[in-house]
Amino acid sequence: MAPSEPQDPRPRARTFRQSSATVSGIVIFTVCAIFAISAVPPFFDGTGGAGSVLLPLGVACLVWVVLLRPCVKLNAEGVELRNVVRNVLVSWSAVDLVEARWTLAVVTKEGREFKSFAISAQRPKRGQVPDAGVGTKVLGSFTPASPDHLDHRSGSAGAVAERLRSLIEQYDRGVKDGVVEQVEPRTEVRPAYLAIAVSVAAVALIVVSIVL
């Protein structure tokens, strides 16, 4: 029997968004696109104004910037927080603490804290409660939920924080075993130029649509 291959300790790329914001963004974006497309023929035949086309386009741009673009990305380099107008990349070796009280927050070993606009805290749900004993049934509706029996909702700050902590432990084990090359801790804060440009364009479109 051939020996099993060791598990790759490098974190796999994954993107986290909260479903409520994503669904809302997709719905609003789609409605705006429909309104904009339906307003194009009246605009060209002279029965409709330019504002009926520009306004939904501007709103759709804002929706992309605020609801659809922000996310948390995990990859082999570290954790990337994509917020409204800036991106923050923190390497795995630079992460000191992960918090999830109000929103997902990453604290570096230098003491710098970066919060995610996309991932907020949500009320946990009751998990699987074990039997109290033979012949005894625990009624979930009457039994107070222990913190050990609470499950974080998918995409919440608590769930993503747990995943982050697990990947940090996985990275540290890989470095200790010599499987993963240790890199220098680094934190990169960069403006999200595309998001900034789209935001400016969205405001311009909305203003022009109102003036027209």
Coordinates of C-alpha atoms in Angstrom, one line a residue:
M1 CA 0.0 0.0 0.0
A2 CA 1.5 3.3 -1.1
P3 CA 2.0 5.9 1.6
S4 CA -0.5 8.8 1.5
E5 CA 0.8 12.1 0.3
P6 CA 1.2 14.8 3.0
Q7 CA -1.5 17.4 3.0
D8 CA -0.5 20.7 1.4
P9 CA -0.3 23.1 4.4
R10 CA -0.6 26.2 2.2
P11 CA -4.0 27.9 2.5
R12 CA -6.2 27.5 -0.5
A13 CA -7.7 30.7 -2.1
R14 CA -11.1 31.5 -0.9
T15 CA -13.4 34.5 -0.9
F16 CA -15.9 35.5 1.9
R17 CA -18.9 37.7 1.4
Q18 CA -22.1 38.0 3.4
S19 CA -25.0 36.6 1.5
S20 CA -27.4 39.3 2.6
A21 CA -25.3 42.1 1.1
T22 CA -24.5 40.0 -2.0
V23 CA -28.1 39.1 -2.7
S24 CA -29.3 42.7 -2.1
G25 CA -26.5 44.0 -4.4
I26 CA -27.3 41.6 -7.2
V27 CA -31.1 42.5 -7.0
I28 CA -30.5 46.2 -7.0
F29 CA -27.9 46.0 -9.7
T30 CA -30.1 43.9 -11.9
V31 CA -33.1 46.3 -11.4
C32 CA -30.9 49.3 -12.3
A33 CA -29.6 47.6 -15.4
I34 CA -33.1 46.8 -16.5
F35 CA -34.2 50.4 -16.0
A36 CA -31.2 51.7 -17.8
I37 CA -31.6 49.4 -20.8
S38 CA -35.4 50.1 -21.1
A39 CA -34.7 53.9 -21.1
V40 CA -32.2 53.7 -24.0
P41 CA -34.8 53.5 -26.9
P42 CA -36.9 56.4 -25.6
F43 CA -33.7 58.5 -25.2
F44 CA -32.7 57.9 -28.8
D45 CA -36.2 58.6 -30.3
G46 CA -36.5 61.8 -28.3
T47 CA -39.3 60.8 -25.9
G48 CA -37.0 60.2 -22.9
G49 CA -34.3 62.2 -21.2
A50 CA -30.7 61.3 -20.5
G51 CA -31.4 61.3 -16.8
S52 CA -33.5 58.2 -17.0
V53 CA -30.4 56.3 -18.3
L54 CA -27.7 58.0 -16.2
L55 CA -29.4 57.7 -12.8
P56 CA -29.8 53.9 -12.8
L57 CA -26.2 53.6 -14.1
G58 CA -24.9 55.7 -11.3
V59 CA -26.8 53.7 -8.7
A60 CA -25.6 50.5 -10.2
C61 CA -22.0 51.7 -9.9
L62 CA -22.5 52.6 -6.2
V63 CA -24.0 49.2 -5.5
W64 CA -21.0 47.5 -7.0
V65 CA -18.6 49.6 -4.9
V66 CA -20.5 49.3 -1.6
L67 CA -22.2 45.9 -1.7
L68 CA -20.6 43.7 -4.3
R69 CA -16.9 44.5 -4.3
P70 CA -16.0 44.4 -0.6
C71 CA -14.9 40.9 0.6
V72 CA -12.3 39.0 2.5
K73 CA -9.9 36.9 0.4
L74 CA -7.7 34.2 1.8
N75 CA -4.8 32.9 -0.2
A76 CA -1.3 31.5 0.1
E77 CA 0.2 34.9 0.9
G78 CA -2.2 35.9 3.7
V79 CA -5.6 37.6 4.2
E80 CA -6.7 40.5 2.0
L81 CA -9.4 42.9 3.2
R82 CA -11.1 44.5 0.2
N83 CA -13.0 47.5 1.6
V84 CA -14.8 50.3 -0.2
V85 CA -11.9 52.5 -1.2
R86 CA -8.8 50.5 0.0
N87 CA -7.3 47.1 0.0
V88 CA -5.3 45.7 2.9
L89 CA -3.0 42.6 2.6
V90 CA -1.6 41.1 5.8
S91 CA 0.7 38.1 5.4
W92 CA 0.1 35.0 7.6
S93 CA 3.4 35.7 9.5
A94 CA 2.2 39.2 10.3
V95 CA -1.2 38.3 11.9
D96 CA -1.2 38.5 15.6
L97 CA -4.9 38.4 16.5
V98 CA -8.2 38.0 14.8
E99 CA -11.3 39.5 16.4
A100 CA -15.0 39.2 15.6
R101 CA -16.8 41.3 18.1
W102 CA -18.7 43.8 15.8
T103 CA -16.9 43.1 12.6
L104 CA -14.0 41.0 11.4
A105 CA -10.8 42.7 12.5
V106 CA -7.2 41.6 11.9
V107 CA -4.5 42.9 14.3
T108 CA -0.9 42.7 13.2
K109 CA 2.1 42.0 15.4
E110 CA 2.9 45.7 15.1
G111 CA -0.4 46.5 16.8
R112 CA -2.2 47.9 13.8
E113 CA -5.8 46.9 13.5
F114 CA -7.7 46.6 10.2
K115 CA -11.4 46.0 10.0
S116 CA -13.4 44.4 7.2
F117 CA -16.3 46.4 5.7
A118 CA -17.8 43.2 4.2
I119 CA -17.9 40.9 7.1
S120 CA -19.9 41.9 10.2
A121 CA -20.9 39.9 13.4
Q122 CA -24.2 38.0 13.4
R123 CA -26.2 36.4 16.1
P124 CA -25.0 32.7 16.4
K125 CA -27.5 29.9 16.1
R126 CA -28.0 26.9 18.4
G127 CA -25.9 24.0 17.4
Q128 CA -26.3 20.3 18.1
V129 CA -27.0 19.7 21.8
P130 CA -25.8 16.3 23.1
D131 CA -28.0 14.0 25.1
A132 CA -27.9 14.7 28.9
G133 CA -27.9 11.0 29.6
V134 CA -29.6 7.7 29.0
G135 CA -33.4 8.2 28.8
T136 CA -33.1 12.0 29.1
K137 CA -34.0 14.3 26.2
V138 CA -32.8 17.8 26.1
L139 CA -35.4 20.2 24.8
G140 CA -33.6 22.9 22.8
S141 CA -36.4 25.4 23.2
F142 CA -36.2 25.3 27.0
T143 CA -32.5 24.6 27.6
P144 CA -30.1 27.6 27.7
A145 CA -27.5 27.3 24.9
S146 CA -24.0 26.9 26.1
P147 CA -21.3 28.8 24.1
D148 CA -19.9 25.4 23.2
H149 CA -23.2 24.6 21.5
L150 CA -23.5 27.7 19.4
D151 CA -22.6 27.7 15.7
H152 CA -21.5 30.8 13.8
R153 CA -23.6 31.6 10.8
S154 CA -21.9 31.1 7.5
G155 CA -20.1 34.2 6.3
S156 CA -20.4 35.9 9.7
A157 CA -17.4 37.5 11.4
G158 CA -17.3 34.7 13.9
A159 CA -17.2 32.0 11.2
V160 CA -14.5 33.8 9.1
A161 CA -12.5 34.5 12.2
E162 CA -12.5 30.8 13.1
R163 CA -11.4 29.9 9.6
L164 CA -8.6 32.5 9.8
R165 CA -7.3 31.2 13.1
S166 CA -7.3 27.6 11.7
L167 CA -5.3 28.7 8.7
I168 CA -2.8 30.6 10.9
E169 CA -2.2 27.4 12.9
Q170 CA -1.9 25.5 9.6
Y171 CA 0.7 28.0 8.4
D172 CA 2.7 27.8 11.6
R173 CA 2.7 24.0 11.5
G174 CA 3.9 24.1 7.9
V175 CA 6.8 26.5 8.8
K176 CA 7.7 24.4 11.9
D177 CA 7.8 21.2 9.8
G178 CA 9.8 22.9 7.1
V179 CA 7.2 22.4 4.4
V180 CA 6.3 26.1 4.0
E181 CA 8.9 28.8 3.6
Q182 CA 8.7 31.4 6.2
V183 CA 8.3 34.9 4.8
E184 CA 8.9 38.3 6.4
P185 CA 5.8 39.8 8.1
R186 CA 4.4 42.5 5.9
T187 CA 1.3 44.6 5.7
E188 CA 0.3 46.4 2.5
V189 CA -2.3 49.1 2.5
R190 CA -3.2 50.2 -1.1
P191 CA -6.0 52.5 -2.4
A192 CA -8.6 50.7 -4.5
Y193 CA -8.1 52.9 -7.6
L194 CA -10.8 51.1 -9.6
A195 CA -13.4 51.4 -6.8
I196 CA -12.4 55.1 -6.3
A197 CA -12.8 55.8 -10.1
V198 CA -16.2 54.0 -10.2
S199 CA -17.4 55.9 -7.1
V200 CA -16.4 59.2 -8.7
A201 CA -18.1 58.2 -12.0
A202 CA -21.3 57.1 -10.0
V203 CA -21.6 60.5 -8.3
A204 CA -21.0 62.3 -11.5
L205 CA -23.7 60.2 -13.3
I206 CA -26.2 60.8 -10.5
V207 CA -25.5 64.6 -10.4
V208 CA -25.8 65.0 -14.1
S209 CA -29.0 62.9 -14.2
I210 CA -30.5 65.3 -11.6
V211 CA -29.4 68.4 -13.4
L212 CA -30.7 67.2 -16.7

